[in-house]
Amino acid sequence: MIETYMWIVWLALFVIMIVIEAASPELVSIWFAAGALVSLIVSLIPGTDWWVEVIIFVVISLVAVLCLRPLVKRYLRSGEIIKTNVDSLIGKKGYVIQDITFLRPGAVKINDVSWTALPLKENETILVNCVIEVVAVNGNKLVVKKVEEK
């Protein structure tokens, strides 16, 4: 009796997984959608037991997550890293306009533009008016180090 309606379960699960995947930035539920799709196809074969469909769903989903996900992620990240305008700030010098500590980001001014900044070293505090150099960009914050004045 349950076998008669399993195709509805697999179709619903497939649609739900696709909607979740569309709403998430990571490749997570697409693999379960693949398992649900294969189980949906198998459920259309007359006489297939529901537990066989469940086993197929689990196996296909696990194989997809464990084998295909790393390959697809590597493929998606294999392109060139596109540099942004912020990346051009790396190596530039500026000065601190608000004290910078690792626990509390401060502010620096580079080319008359203010930026939120973090120190390169965790135990470092960089005080106002110190000269800094940008060494990296971390999200929307600049990672800076103090430049010793000569």
Short mmCIF file of C-alpha atoms in Angstrom, two decimals:
data_model
loop_
_atom_site.label_atom_id
_atom_site.label_comp_id
_atom_site.label_asym_id
_atom_site.label_seq_id
_atom_site.Cartn_x
_atom_site.Cartn_y
_atom_site.Cartn_z
CA MET A 1 0.00 0.00 0.00
CA ILE A 2 2.73 2.49 0.94
CA GLU A 3 4.58 1.70 -2.30
CA THR A 4 1.68 3.21 -4.25
CA TYR A 5 2.33 6.68 -2.83
CA MET A 6 6.12 6.68 -2.41
CA TRP A 7 6.57 8.58 -5.68
CA ILE A 8 4.79 11.52 -4.02
CA VAL A 9 7.21 11.38 -1.08
CA TRP A 10 10.25 11.35 -3.38
CA LEU A 11 8.86 14.14 -5.57
CA ALA A 12 8.13 16.29 -2.50
CA LEU A 13 11.58 15.59 -1.06
CA PHE A 14 13.20 16.42 -4.40
CA VAL A 15 11.34 19.76 -4.64
CA ILE A 16 12.12 20.65 -1.01
CA MET A 17 15.83 19.90 -1.49
CA ILE A 18 15.97 22.01 -4.66
CA VAL A 19 14.28 24.94 -2.87
CA ILE A 20 16.71 24.65 0.06
CA GLU A 21 19.66 24.50 -2.34
CA ALA A 22 18.43 27.59 -4.18
CA ALA A 23 18.27 29.46 -0.87
CA SER A 24 21.71 28.40 0.40
CA PRO A 25 25.15 29.50 -0.80
CA GLU A 26 26.80 26.10 -0.30
CA LEU A 27 26.40 22.82 -2.16
CA VAL A 28 24.56 20.94 0.56
CA SER A 29 21.09 19.70 -0.31
CA ILE A 30 21.57 19.20 -4.05
CA TRP A 31 23.11 15.81 -3.31
CA PHE A 32 20.00 14.69 -1.43
CA ALA A 33 17.89 16.00 -4.31
CA ALA A 34 19.86 13.65 -6.58
CA GLY A 35 19.11 10.73 -4.26
CA ALA A 36 15.43 11.67 -4.16
CA LEU A 37 15.30 11.92 -7.96
CA VAL A 38 16.81 8.45 -8.43
CA SER A 39 14.43 7.04 -5.80
CA LEU A 40 11.52 8.76 -7.57
CA ILE A 41 12.46 7.04 -10.82
CA VAL A 42 12.84 3.67 -9.07
CA SER A 43 9.46 4.14 -7.33
CA LEU A 44 7.78 4.26 -10.74
CA ILE A 45 8.88 0.68 -11.41
CA PRO A 46 5.94 -1.57 -10.43
CA GLY A 47 6.56 -3.93 -7.52
CA THR A 48 9.50 -2.04 -6.00
CA ASP A 49 9.44 -2.19 -2.20
CA TRP A 50 9.59 1.12 -0.31
CA TRP A 51 12.63 0.03 1.72
CA VAL A 52 14.59 -0.56 -1.51
CA GLU A 53 13.83 3.03 -2.51
CA VAL A 54 15.02 4.29 0.89
CA ILE A 55 18.28 2.33 0.59
CA ILE A 56 18.80 3.71 -2.92
CA PHE A 57 18.16 7.24 -1.62
CA VAL A 58 20.69 6.83 1.21
CA VAL A 59 23.36 5.24 -1.00
CA ILE A 60 23.02 7.75 -3.86
CA SER A 61 22.99 10.70 -1.44
CA LEU A 62 26.06 9.48 0.46
CA VAL A 63 28.01 8.73 -2.71
CA ALA A 64 27.11 12.15 -4.10
CA VAL A 65 28.09 13.98 -0.90
CA LEU A 66 31.32 12.08 -0.32
CA CYS A 67 32.55 11.74 -3.92
CA LEU A 68 30.96 14.38 -6.12
CA ARG A 69 30.81 17.34 -3.73
CA PRO A 70 34.62 17.71 -3.40
CA LEU A 71 35.05 17.43 -7.18
CA VAL A 72 32.36 20.01 -7.92
CA LYS A 73 33.67 22.43 -5.27
CA ARG A 74 37.19 22.14 -6.69
CA TYR A 75 35.85 22.74 -10.20
CA LEU A 76 33.86 25.80 -9.12
CA ARG A 77 36.88 27.30 -7.35
CA SER A 78 39.40 26.44 -10.07
CA GLY A 79 38.94 29.71 -11.95
CA GLU A 80 41.09 32.77 -11.56
CA ILE A 81 40.67 34.74 -8.38
CA ILE A 82 39.21 38.05 -9.44
CA LYS A 83 40.89 40.95 -7.73
CA THR A 84 38.81 43.89 -6.64
CA ASN A 85 39.67 47.54 -6.17
CA VAL A 86 40.23 46.87 -2.48
CA ASP A 87 43.04 44.45 -3.35
CA SER A 88 44.94 47.39 -4.85
CA LEU A 89 45.33 48.73 -1.29
CA ILE A 90 47.70 45.91 -0.35
CA GLY A 91 51.14 47.43 0.12
CA LYS A 92 49.80 50.99 0.51
CA LYS A 93 50.67 53.07 3.53
CA GLY A 94 48.36 55.18 5.63
CA TYR A 95 47.87 56.27 9.21
CA VAL A 96 45.68 55.22 12.13
CA ILE A 97 42.72 57.45 13.01
CA GLN A 98 41.25 55.15 15.70
CA ASP A 99 43.27 52.76 17.91
CA ILE A 100 43.44 49.21 16.54
CA THR A 101 43.46 46.05 18.65
CA PHE A 102 42.71 42.47 17.67
CA LEU A 103 39.55 42.40 19.78
CA ARG A 104 38.37 45.82 18.65
CA PRO A 105 38.93 46.89 15.07
CA GLY A 106 40.04 50.45 14.57
CA ALA A 107 40.19 52.77 11.60
CA VAL A 108 42.88 53.88 9.19
CA LYS A 109 43.01 56.49 6.48
CA ILE A 110 44.53 55.66 3.11
CA ASN A 111 44.32 58.10 0.19
CA ASP A 112 41.84 60.23 2.17
CA VAL A 113 39.45 57.28 2.58
CA SER A 114 38.68 55.74 5.99
CA TRP A 115 38.78 51.95 6.36
CA THR A 116 38.08 49.56 9.22
CA ALA A 117 41.30 47.76 10.14
CA LEU A 118 42.64 44.85 12.16
CA PRO A 119 46.25 44.32 13.27
CA LEU A 120 48.32 41.59 11.62
CA LYS A 121 49.47 40.22 15.00
CA GLU A 122 46.92 39.19 17.63
CA ASN A 123 48.77 40.79 20.54
CA GLU A 124 49.51 44.06 18.75
CA THR A 125 47.92 47.43 19.50
CA ILE A 126 48.42 50.20 16.98
CA LEU A 127 47.77 53.70 18.29
CA VAL A 128 46.37 56.81 16.60
CA ASN A 129 48.73 58.59 14.15
CA CYS A 130 50.98 55.54 13.68
CA VAL A 131 51.97 54.83 10.09
CA ILE A 132 50.65 51.49 8.83
CA GLU A 133 50.96 49.31 5.75
CA VAL A 134 48.12 47.17 4.39
CA VAL A 135 49.15 43.50 4.20
CA ALA A 136 45.81 41.84 3.38
CA VAL A 137 42.09 42.31 3.01
CA ASN A 138 39.81 40.22 5.23
CA GLY A 139 36.21 40.66 4.07
CA ASN A 140 35.52 44.37 4.45
CA LYS A 141 38.43 45.00 6.83
CA LEU A 142 42.04 45.79 6.06
CA VAL A 143 44.75 43.82 7.86
CA VAL A 144 47.58 46.20 8.68
CA LYS A 145 50.99 46.23 10.29
CA LYS A 146 52.77 49.09 11.98
CA VAL A 147 55.57 50.62 9.93
CA GLU A 148 58.62 51.73 11.87
CA GLU A 149 59.36 55.34 11.01
CA LYS A 150 62.96 56.12 10.11
#
